[in-house]
XYZ file of C-alpha atoms in Angstrom:
664
model
C 103.730 161.036 202.585
C 101.015 158.399 202.678
C 99.820 156.422 199.657
C 96.191 157.335 200.397
C 97.118 161.024 200.471
C 98.663 160.554 197.026
C 95.494 158.883 195.733
C 93.414 161.806 196.995
C 95.800 164.281 195.379
C 95.663 162.507 192.000
C 91.847 162.528 192.101
C 91.767 166.277 192.843
C 94.396 166.906 190.135
C 92.331 164.954 187.622
C 89.136 166.937 188.272
C 90.795 170.224 189.401
C 88.004 170.379 191.925
C 87.866 169.486 195.627
C 84.108 169.047 195.414
C 84.214 166.630 192.474
C 87.037 164.678 194.098
C 85.077 164.384 197.332
C 82.130 162.872 195.442
C 84.352 160.340 193.660
C 86.157 159.355 196.865
C 82.967 159.352 198.957
C 84.485 161.873 201.373
C 83.469 165.283 202.584
C 85.075 168.299 200.999
C 86.784 169.322 204.294
C 88.249 165.820 204.549
C 89.693 166.094 201.052
C 91.135 169.541 201.806
C 92.689 168.205 205.009
C 94.393 165.357 203.134
C 95.849 167.758 200.582
C 97.094 170.171 203.283
C 98.677 167.279 205.163
C 100.440 166.090 201.984
C 101.671 169.608 201.202
C 102.942 169.939 204.763
C 104.874 166.656 204.583
C 106.434 167.640 201.251
C 107.066 171.237 202.239
C 105.615 172.617 199.016
C 102.267 173.763 197.665
C 100.692 171.501 195.080
C 97.792 173.768 194.008
C 97.341 177.468 193.420
C 93.971 178.726 194.709
C 92.356 181.229 192.327
C 89.043 182.007 193.996
C 86.926 178.921 193.569
C 89.278 177.545 190.916
C 92.555 175.725 191.432
C 95.524 174.929 189.183
C 98.571 172.735 189.623
C 101.911 174.200 190.650
C 105.167 172.970 189.113
C 105.564 170.519 191.990
C 101.957 169.418 191.508
C 102.533 168.733 187.815
C 105.597 166.635 188.637
C 103.651 164.607 191.198
C 100.905 163.995 188.632
C 103.489 162.410 186.345
C 105.424 160.443 188.970
C 102.603 159.532 191.347
C 100.891 156.738 189.348
C 104.072 154.621 189.397
C 104.054 154.755 193.204
C 100.418 153.683 193.243
C 101.247 150.785 190.902
C 104.194 149.787 193.072
C 102.032 149.778 196.197
C 99.432 147.641 194.424
C 102.052 145.188 193.260
C 103.624 144.925 196.720
C 100.233 144.215 198.280
C 99.549 141.548 195.656
C 102.915 139.878 196.226
C 102.494 139.923 199.996
C 99.098 138.280 199.551
C 100.745 135.634 197.393
C 103.292 135.019 200.130
C 100.520 134.607 202.659
C 98.741 132.145 200.332
C 101.954 130.189 199.681
C 102.137 131.249 195.991
C 105.797 132.120 195.570
C 106.023 131.341 191.830
C 104.222 133.211 189.084
C 105.089 134.094 185.482
C 103.294 136.494 183.142
C 103.926 136.200 179.389
C 102.799 138.606 176.663
C 102.803 138.093 172.900
C 101.144 138.990 169.624
C 97.959 137.116 168.585
C 99.788 135.316 165.771
C 102.491 133.993 168.069
C 99.900 132.899 170.620
C 97.977 130.993 167.957
C 100.825 129.596 165.908
C 104.100 129.298 167.812
C 103.905 129.699 171.585
C 101.239 127.145 172.719
C 103.553 124.124 172.569
C 106.140 125.921 174.665
C 103.536 127.014 177.234
C 102.188 123.468 177.459
C 105.648 122.007 177.933
C 106.430 124.592 180.614
C 103.244 123.858 182.552
C 103.939 120.142 182.377
C 107.490 120.595 183.625
C 106.695 123.167 186.335
C 103.097 122.614 187.497
C 103.719 124.543 190.734
C 104.284 127.809 188.798
C 101.237 129.960 188.149
C 101.445 130.838 184.425
C 99.541 133.693 182.772
C 99.638 134.551 179.048
C 98.221 137.745 177.539
C 97.710 138.622 173.894
C 98.462 142.185 172.763
C 97.147 143.620 169.501
C 100.190 145.823 168.911
C 103.909 145.390 169.404
C 104.109 148.714 171.221
C 101.720 147.518 173.919
C 103.996 144.526 174.621
C 106.908 146.886 175.186
C 104.766 149.055 177.474
C 103.692 146.017 179.490
C 107.328 144.991 179.925
C 108.288 148.492 180.989
C 105.536 148.643 183.604
C 106.332 145.073 184.748
C 102.825 143.856 183.914
C 104.562 140.952 182.185
C 107.986 139.413 182.754
C 108.679 138.259 179.186
C 107.250 139.028 175.747
C 107.309 137.593 172.238
C 107.036 139.498 168.969
C 107.921 139.211 165.296
C 109.111 142.827 165.311
C 111.553 144.726 167.511
C 111.325 148.435 168.224
C 114.761 149.992 167.848
C 113.832 152.963 170.037
C 113.568 150.750 173.137
C 117.062 150.389 174.646
C 115.635 149.025 177.906
C 114.405 145.863 176.177
C 116.633 143.019 174.983
C 115.405 141.122 171.910
C 116.659 137.535 171.595
C 115.925 135.600 168.332
C 114.181 132.338 169.241
C 112.293 131.306 166.107
C 111.298 132.302 162.615
C 108.309 132.881 160.413
C 107.610 133.782 156.797
C 105.355 136.440 155.285
C 103.481 135.557 152.120
C 100.385 136.106 150.032
C 97.300 134.056 150.988
C 94.337 133.474 148.655
C 91.365 131.145 148.468
C 92.187 127.892 146.684
C 89.728 128.747 143.890
C 91.248 132.196 143.331
C 92.644 132.799 139.827
C 96.122 133.366 141.319
C 96.098 130.258 143.517
C 98.284 128.265 141.105
C 101.034 130.899 140.977
C 104.388 129.749 142.315
C 105.839 133.194 142.960
C 104.399 136.721 142.908
C 105.523 140.301 143.493
C 103.741 143.043 145.447
C 104.746 145.506 142.750
C 102.657 143.599 140.194
C 99.566 143.363 142.414
C 98.773 146.977 143.289
C 95.504 146.919 141.318
C 94.147 143.853 143.163
C 91.775 143.833 146.158
C 93.852 143.433 149.319
C 93.171 142.594 152.956
C 95.976 144.086 155.049
C 96.573 143.547 158.779
C 95.490 146.173 161.291
C 97.715 149.171 161.960
C 100.197 148.521 164.774
C 100.177 144.748 164.425
C 103.447 142.938 163.790
C 102.277 141.936 160.295
C 101.425 145.546 159.460
C 104.785 146.811 160.716
C 106.611 144.208 158.620
C 104.599 145.155 155.525
C 104.878 148.895 155.995
C 108.613 148.774 156.684
C 109.241 146.741 153.541
C 107.104 149.052 151.419
C 109.140 152.023 152.628
C 112.349 150.222 151.685
C 110.980 149.730 148.179
C 109.770 153.310 147.817
C 106.117 152.247 148.014
C 103.235 153.089 150.347
C 99.772 151.764 151.080
C 98.191 154.453 148.926
C 99.839 152.845 145.899
C 97.361 149.972 146.241
C 94.071 150.780 144.521
C 91.751 148.937 146.900
C 92.579 147.562 150.325
C 90.848 146.878 153.611
C 92.482 146.563 157.037
C 91.243 143.656 159.155
C 91.495 143.242 162.917
C 91.637 139.463 163.325
C 92.580 136.212 161.604
C 88.899 135.285 161.441
C 88.045 138.458 159.559
C 91.057 137.953 157.289
C 89.786 134.461 156.474
C 86.345 135.853 155.612
C 87.801 138.443 153.236
C 89.898 135.800 151.491
C 87.334 133.000 151.191
C 84.156 135.030 150.699
C 85.455 138.169 148.994
C 88.369 136.622 147.104
C 90.732 139.279 148.407
C 94.499 138.893 148.511
C 95.786 138.685 152.064
C 99.152 139.590 153.547
C 99.757 137.111 156.365
C 102.522 135.295 158.226
C 103.130 131.574 158.474
C 101.840 131.736 162.063
C 98.367 132.715 160.873
C 95.505 130.738 159.319
C 97.345 127.445 159.701
C 94.156 125.365 159.979
C 92.685 126.975 156.868
C 95.837 126.284 154.880
C 96.138 122.718 156.105
C 92.513 122.059 155.160
C 93.163 123.479 151.655
C 90.756 126.377 152.058
C 93.593 128.830 151.538
C 96.801 128.719 149.529
C 100.086 130.382 150.461
C 102.093 131.978 147.637
C 105.665 133.268 148.199
C 106.270 136.969 147.624
C 109.485 138.165 146.009
C 109.754 141.072 148.427
C 109.553 138.706 151.433
C 111.854 135.932 150.245
C 113.822 135.850 153.501
C 112.581 134.369 156.741
C 111.734 136.783 159.532
C 112.578 136.200 163.152
C 110.527 135.710 166.292
C 112.026 137.511 169.268
C 111.855 136.893 172.982
C 111.702 140.288 174.697
C 113.269 140.726 178.139
C 113.600 143.938 180.180
C 117.019 145.286 181.075
C 117.102 146.265 184.787
C 118.131 149.910 185.117
C 119.992 149.189 188.344
C 121.089 146.091 190.306
C 118.159 144.494 192.074
C 118.225 143.212 195.624
C 118.065 139.444 195.412
C 116.132 138.660 198.552
C 114.794 135.144 198.973
C 111.408 136.234 197.685
C 112.939 138.099 194.719
C 114.975 135.029 193.861
C 111.832 132.936 193.963
C 110.126 135.416 191.615
C 113.066 135.306 189.165
C 113.265 131.533 189.110
C 110.155 131.001 186.915
C 111.492 133.467 184.319
C 114.946 131.885 184.279
C 113.458 128.417 183.860
C 111.151 129.651 181.105
C 113.905 131.389 179.114
C 116.094 128.286 179.479
C 113.296 126.099 178.118
C 112.777 128.434 175.145
C 116.524 128.544 174.415
C 116.863 124.761 174.502
C 113.857 124.324 172.240
C 115.233 126.904 169.803
C 118.610 125.161 169.703
C 116.937 121.796 169.050
C 114.831 123.220 166.213
C 117.892 124.810 164.605
C 119.782 121.502 164.699
C 116.822 119.703 163.123
C 116.657 122.286 160.350
C 120.356 121.952 159.591
C 120.101 118.160 159.348
C 117.030 118.389 157.117
C 118.423 120.996 154.709
C 122.055 119.837 154.662
C 123.156 123.376 153.886
C 124.692 124.514 157.145
C 123.510 126.802 159.901
C 120.483 128.962 159.226
C 121.105 132.670 158.838
C 118.827 135.613 159.383
C 119.175 138.979 157.767
C 117.763 141.793 159.926
C 117.818 145.419 158.885
C 121.331 146.819 159.168
C 122.571 148.800 162.118
C 126.288 148.702 161.266
C 128.292 151.888 161.500
C 131.855 150.965 160.721
C 133.305 154.454 160.680
C 132.346 157.826 161.988
C 130.105 159.410 159.366
C 129.825 163.045 158.518
C 126.999 164.985 160.089
C 126.124 166.268 156.644
C 123.301 164.197 155.190
C 123.136 162.886 151.632
C 119.989 163.832 149.738
C 120.419 161.384 146.857
C 122.871 158.629 146.041
C 123.098 156.576 142.848
C 124.670 153.130 143.032
C 125.650 151.592 139.678
C 126.361 147.865 139.649
C 127.775 145.941 136.717
C 126.633 142.317 136.559
C 126.711 139.319 134.206
C 123.253 137.868 134.722
C 123.702 134.860 132.439
C 127.052 133.995 133.879
C 125.192 131.671 136.221
C 127.917 131.450 138.839
C 127.332 135.154 139.607
C 123.514 135.179 139.832
C 123.633 135.525 143.620
C 125.551 138.775 143.197
C 123.180 140.303 140.672
C 119.928 138.956 139.335
C 118.749 137.363 142.615
C 119.503 140.497 144.636
C 117.628 142.590 142.077
C 114.620 140.300 141.688
C 114.126 139.882 145.449
C 114.855 143.577 146.185
C 117.389 142.501 148.793
C 119.709 145.486 148.498
C 116.881 147.887 149.347
C 116.337 145.945 152.577
C 119.910 146.444 153.784
C 120.733 149.970 152.576
C 121.651 152.194 155.565
C 119.013 154.509 156.995
C 120.907 156.171 159.835
C 123.517 158.897 160.252
C 124.298 160.662 156.997
C 121.878 158.330 155.181
C 118.826 159.179 157.302
C 117.002 161.035 154.518
C 118.876 159.641 151.531
C 116.993 158.671 148.393
C 118.884 155.730 146.891
C 118.792 154.935 143.197
C 120.176 151.531 142.251
C 121.179 151.029 138.621
C 121.701 147.420 137.531
C 123.678 147.142 134.281
C 123.958 143.722 132.680
C 126.928 142.711 130.484
C 127.842 139.544 128.580
C 131.460 139.491 129.782
C 133.806 141.245 132.185
C 135.746 143.608 129.905
C 133.099 146.379 129.728
C 132.618 146.138 133.499
C 136.338 146.786 134.009
C 136.072 149.769 131.667
C 133.026 151.063 133.547
C 134.808 150.839 136.890
C 137.921 152.562 135.589
C 135.879 155.376 134.026
C 133.697 155.784 137.158
C 130.553 154.770 135.285
C 130.164 151.817 137.655
C 130.633 151.661 141.410
C 130.532 147.890 141.946
C 131.439 145.139 139.506
C 131.098 141.357 139.514
C 133.974 139.808 137.587
C 135.721 136.530 136.811
C 139.330 135.984 137.827
C 141.225 137.583 134.907
C 139.095 140.734 134.486
C 139.029 140.926 138.285
C 142.820 141.275 138.228
C 142.674 143.745 135.361
C 140.422 145.986 137.464
C 142.991 145.959 140.266
C 146.050 146.748 138.160
C 147.475 150.241 138.540
C 146.691 152.893 135.996
C 149.357 153.483 133.381
C 151.345 156.687 133.164
C 149.476 157.487 129.966
C 146.095 157.298 131.732
C 146.719 158.249 135.389
C 143.120 159.335 136.079
C 141.628 155.857 135.855
C 139.912 154.790 139.070
C 141.322 152.091 141.294
C 139.278 149.244 142.769
C 139.189 147.164 145.941
C 138.400 143.453 146.079
C 135.845 142.924 148.874
C 134.452 139.422 148.362
C 134.338 136.288 146.284
C 131.011 135.154 144.841
C 131.649 131.627 143.596
C 134.668 129.425 142.994
C 135.668 126.328 141.059
C 138.650 124.637 142.770
C 139.751 122.423 139.849
C 139.778 125.026 137.086
C 137.042 123.447 134.957
C 134.978 126.625 134.942
C 136.730 127.717 131.748
C 137.558 125.513 128.767
C 138.066 125.242 125.019
C 135.268 123.864 122.849
C 135.278 122.769 119.217
C 132.456 121.877 116.811
C 131.130 118.355 117.236
C 132.491 117.290 113.829
C 135.918 118.909 114.296
C 139.010 116.733 113.835
C 140.732 118.494 116.771
C 141.208 116.131 119.705
C 144.054 117.624 121.785
C 145.818 120.868 122.598
C 148.641 119.968 120.219
C 146.118 119.948 117.380
C 145.627 123.702 117.945
C 149.044 124.530 116.478
C 148.607 127.020 113.598
C 144.880 127.204 114.327
C 142.574 130.086 115.285
C 140.784 130.202 118.632
C 138.134 132.826 119.267
C 137.776 134.129 122.807
C 136.079 137.077 124.554
C 139.161 139.194 125.239
C 139.804 140.193 128.861
C 137.394 137.516 130.060
C 138.044 134.661 132.498
C 138.335 132.343 129.482
C 141.013 134.621 128.041
C 142.864 134.422 131.346
C 142.675 130.631 131.171
C 143.800 130.042 127.584
C 146.909 132.239 127.674
C 148.779 130.311 130.413
C 147.386 127.013 129.065
C 148.938 127.681 125.665
C 152.158 128.954 127.245
C 152.617 125.811 129.358
C 152.222 123.707 126.205
C 154.574 125.895 124.121
C 151.697 126.924 121.861
C 151.355 130.609 122.719
C 153.249 131.748 119.606
C 151.656 129.170 117.321
C 147.955 129.673 118.063
C 146.191 132.787 116.919
C 143.715 134.291 119.376
C 140.964 136.408 117.902
C 138.488 138.467 119.861
C 134.752 137.868 120.054
C 133.433 141.403 120.309
C 129.685 140.747 120.075
C 129.327 137.863 122.512
C 125.787 136.497 122.298
C 124.648 133.669 124.519
C 122.143 132.539 121.888
C 124.681 132.598 119.042
C 127.958 131.287 120.366
C 129.604 131.224 116.954
C 129.812 134.834 115.740
C 129.008 135.354 112.069
C 131.838 135.847 109.586
C 134.382 134.421 112.018
C 136.510 131.570 110.763
C 137.664 130.011 114.030
C 138.642 126.414 114.685
C 137.510 126.524 118.305
C 136.346 128.773 121.092
C 137.566 129.496 124.609
C 134.577 130.157 126.815
C 133.761 130.606 130.470
C 130.893 128.844 132.232
C 128.105 128.392 131.399
C 128.743 129.150 127.713
C 130.640 125.928 127.050
C 127.916 123.893 128.763
C 125.202 125.689 126.808
C 126.982 124.778 123.592
C 127.464 121.158 124.675
C 123.919 120.892 125.993
C 122.568 121.857 122.592
C 124.716 119.138 120.938
C 126.674 121.471 118.702
C 130.062 121.475 120.435
C 132.278 119.323 122.617
C 135.046 120.089 125.072
C 138.571 119.879 123.735
C 139.893 119.921 127.298
C 138.298 117.184 129.348
C 140.741 117.711 132.182
C 142.787 120.606 133.552
C 146.146 119.177 134.653
C 147.299 122.418 136.312
C 144.145 122.501 138.518
C 144.313 126.309 138.658
C 141.143 127.367 140.547
C 138.737 129.753 138.875
C 136.631 132.237 140.769
C 134.388 135.279 140.541
C 134.435 138.202 142.922
C 133.116 141.649 143.788
C 135.195 144.768 143.342
C 134.240 148.300 144.274
C 135.703 151.618 143.234
C 138.172 152.738 145.875
C 136.729 156.256 146.161
C 133.167 154.951 146.492
C 134.150 152.514 149.239
C 135.928 155.236 151.191
C 132.993 157.651 150.983
C 130.150 155.163 151.502
C 131.427 152.124 153.445
C 127.973 151.385 154.873
C 126.537 151.063 151.359
C 129.281 148.605 150.433
C 128.498 146.518 153.520
C 124.791 146.650 152.660
C 125.521 145.186 149.224
C 127.542 142.349 150.776
C 124.712 141.586 153.194
C 122.383 141.344 150.210
C 124.871 138.993 148.523
C 124.990 136.720 151.579
C 121.198 136.752 151.779
C 120.913 135.863 148.088
C 123.288 132.927 148.470
C 121.397 131.646 151.506
C 118.105 131.968 149.622
C 119.437 130.107 146.582
C 120.746 127.220 148.675
C 117.675 126.841 150.911
C 114.670 127.632 148.691
C 113.181 124.644 146.806
C 111.836 126.808 143.982
C 115.057 128.812 143.519
C 116.326 126.713 140.622
C 113.128 127.152 138.618
C 112.918 130.852 139.369
C 116.529 131.602 138.458
C 116.107 129.564 135.275
C 113.122 131.740 134.314
C 114.900 134.971 135.227
C 117.990 134.266 133.119
C 116.057 132.376 130.406
C 118.265 129.296 130.515
C 117.448 125.640 131.071
C 117.299 124.512 134.733
C 119.852 121.808 133.875
C 122.369 124.470 132.868
C 121.727 126.481 136.042
C 122.102 123.456 138.330
C 125.182 122.209 136.490
C 126.867 125.598 136.769
C 126.062 126.720 140.327
C 125.795 124.042 142.998
C 122.197 123.469 144.054
C 121.993 120.874 146.794
C 118.208 120.745 146.948
C 118.160 118.389 143.970
C 121.513 116.753 144.601
C 123.166 118.584 141.727
C 126.920 119.106 141.877
C 127.613 122.302 140.023
C 130.929 123.512 138.686
C 130.915 126.461 141.066
C 130.226 126.650 144.780
C 128.733 129.810 146.329
C 131.612 131.143 148.389
C 132.385 134.654 149.611
C 135.727 134.061 151.323
C 138.573 135.623 149.332
C 141.395 133.177 148.587
C 144.591 135.215 148.399
C 146.638 132.149 147.479
C 144.523 131.549 144.373
C 144.906 135.188 143.328
C 148.686 135.002 143.748
C 148.809 131.872 141.602
C 146.858 133.567 138.804
C 149.149 136.604 138.890
C 152.221 134.385 138.859
C 151.053 132.539 135.730
C 149.763 135.592 133.848
C 152.361 138.253 134.653
C 155.015 136.467 132.533
C 152.823 136.580 129.415
C 153.434 139.593 127.161
C 150.829 142.295 127.741
C 150.113 141.248 131.317
C 153.256 142.484 133.068
C 151.251 145.215 134.823
C 149.399 142.602 136.886
C 152.494 142.245 139.058
C 151.983 145.835 140.234
C 148.877 144.862 142.250
C 149.503 145.345 145.967
C 147.352 142.533 147.363
C 147.589 143.804 150.936
C 145.994 147.048 149.830
C 143.717 145.774 147.061
C 142.039 143.021 149.092
C 139.957 144.552 151.889
C 138.210 141.844 153.932
C 136.842 144.199 156.600
C 133.734 144.928 154.538
C 132.787 141.258 154.387
C 133.616 140.854 158.074
C 131.255 143.701 158.928
C 128.521 142.201 156.747
C 128.726 138.781 158.375
C 129.033 140.104 161.938
C 125.259 140.387 162.459
C 124.234 137.109 160.797
C-alpha cells in the first residue's frame, strides 16, 4: 500500500464519486480508478461497492476511512522531521496552553527556557478550550500542555501540578460593589454578569462549582458569555457588569486600578495549574534522533519543576504556615461500593459555631461551601442528591444526645462530651448508637482552654475558697470534664456543689435566678466574660497541664455505610483549616460570621497572620495519649465509671483522616 494510493482513496471516500475526486486531485477518472484497484489488490479486499453509477463504502472501506488519516499525519510528520535533519534542526519543542496561562503565567518560563537553550526551536500555541489541548497532545501536535483544568476522562494524559491561580469576582473600580471585601455567587444571581466562553478553563471551573452547589447558569437573571479578556474588560468597565475571572487574567487592568478583584466565598481555595504530558501507549525506540527530540521536552519539564519548587519554598517562607496544600475534587474510593446507587442522602452535622476553636469544622466549611466541593460523585454516589443539615448548639451535651439517637451523623465535641459519645450504651438503653473518633480539630496542650471564672468583685481568690460554694457549669461539657478532676485532686469534690446551666447563652453568661459563686466555662466563654470586664479567672494556671482538645466523631453505622462521605467531610475540614491560616481576611470574616469580637477569635484560635497566639492550635492528628489521660482522671469519679469501657483501638479510626490527607 502506497501513501498516495491512500490519499486518493480518502478523497474518493469523502465525495463518494470517482469523477469528483479526479477533479480535486487533478487526475483523470481512469487514473483514479486505477489507483483504487491497485490499493484493493494490495489489501486483498474491496473498498467500495459499485451500485450502477453510485458507490458506497464496504466495511473494510469504512475502517480505512477512520484509520487512514493517522497514517497520512504520520507520513507528514516523518517528512518534516527528515527535512529538519537535513537542515541541521535536531531540537524543537511545541507547547500548548490556555489563553490565560499564556498571558499570565507561562511567558516568564518560556523566556527563561529560550535564554537557557537558544539552539532549541520553541513554538507556543494558545487553545481556546481545554479539550483542544488534550486533542493536540493526543495527535502529537504539541509535546506538552498547560491548563487550569484536567479532564478525568483522559487516562492517556498525565497532569502534574506546577502552579496555582485564584478565581474571583472582577468589577470596575467605580462599581457600587467595588468596596466589598467578600461576596457570594448565591447573593448575586440578579446582577448583570459577564461569564467566560463555553469550553474555556474559567467556564469549566465555574460550571463545575455551580453543579456542586446545586446551581446552574439559568439561575442568573442576566448574563453574557465573552470570548476574550479584552471583551471581558469592555463589559466590566463600560457596562458595569460583574465578571468571573482568574488571577491570570486582566492583570494590567487590576494593577492600574481600572478593575477591582473581590474574593468569592464559593472559590475560597486556590486552584491549580497543571502541566499536561502524554503517556506513551507502548515503549518507544530511543534512536539517536528520538533521543534528540526528547531532550528539549525533558529540559523544559525540569525547568518548570525547579521553578515550581522555588516558588513553593518562597511561599512557605512568606506565609510561615507550612507547605501549601491544594484540594482537588475527590477521587478516593476506600472500599468497594455497592452497585446500587443512592438517590438521596441527608447528612446531619452538629456544630458549636461560637466555640471558636471548632469554627474550622463547622461555620467555615458551611460558609465557603467546602463540603459540597468534596462530596463523592462516583460509584454509588453518581446520581446522589446530597442534603447537608448544619445544626448549631451552644455546648456538647445535645450533640452527644443527637448522635446517640441517630438524629445527627457527625458531631464536633470537646474532650469530655467526646468521651461520653464513645462510651458503650447501658443495658437499660442498648439501642443507642455508637460513634467513632476520626479526627481532632483543635488542641490546647497546657489545659488552659477550660477554667473557672468569678465576678470581678468576688472575694474568691483560690480553689480552696470554693469549699461550701456553688459553681455553675454546663453539664457534660468540656468545662464539666475539667472541673470534676480539678476538684477531686484538691479534695473539694464533696464540698463544692455543681449546678447545671441548662440555657447556656453566650450573650448572658450568668443565667437568671441562679445563685452561683462562680462558673466553669470552656473557651471562649471565659474570655468573653473577661473581655467585657465583668469576670476574672480564678485559675490563672493549670498545674496538672492536662491538654484539652476538640474532635470529630461520626456514627458508627453511618461511617460503615458511607465511608467516602466521611472522608469528604475531613477533606473539607483540612481545607477550612488551611484557609483560616493562610487568608488575611479570615479573622474578620469569621468574627462577622460568629458575631464575636476579632480579639476573641484571635485569642481563642491561633491566627498567625497577625502574630496572635491563640489558646488552641488547629490540629487534626488524634492524640491517643491525651485521651487515655482524660479517661484515667475521669473514670474514678462517681458517675463516669462507664468511660473505662471505651475500646480505644476500636473507637479511634485514623484511616479516614489518612485517606483524606493522601491526595493533598
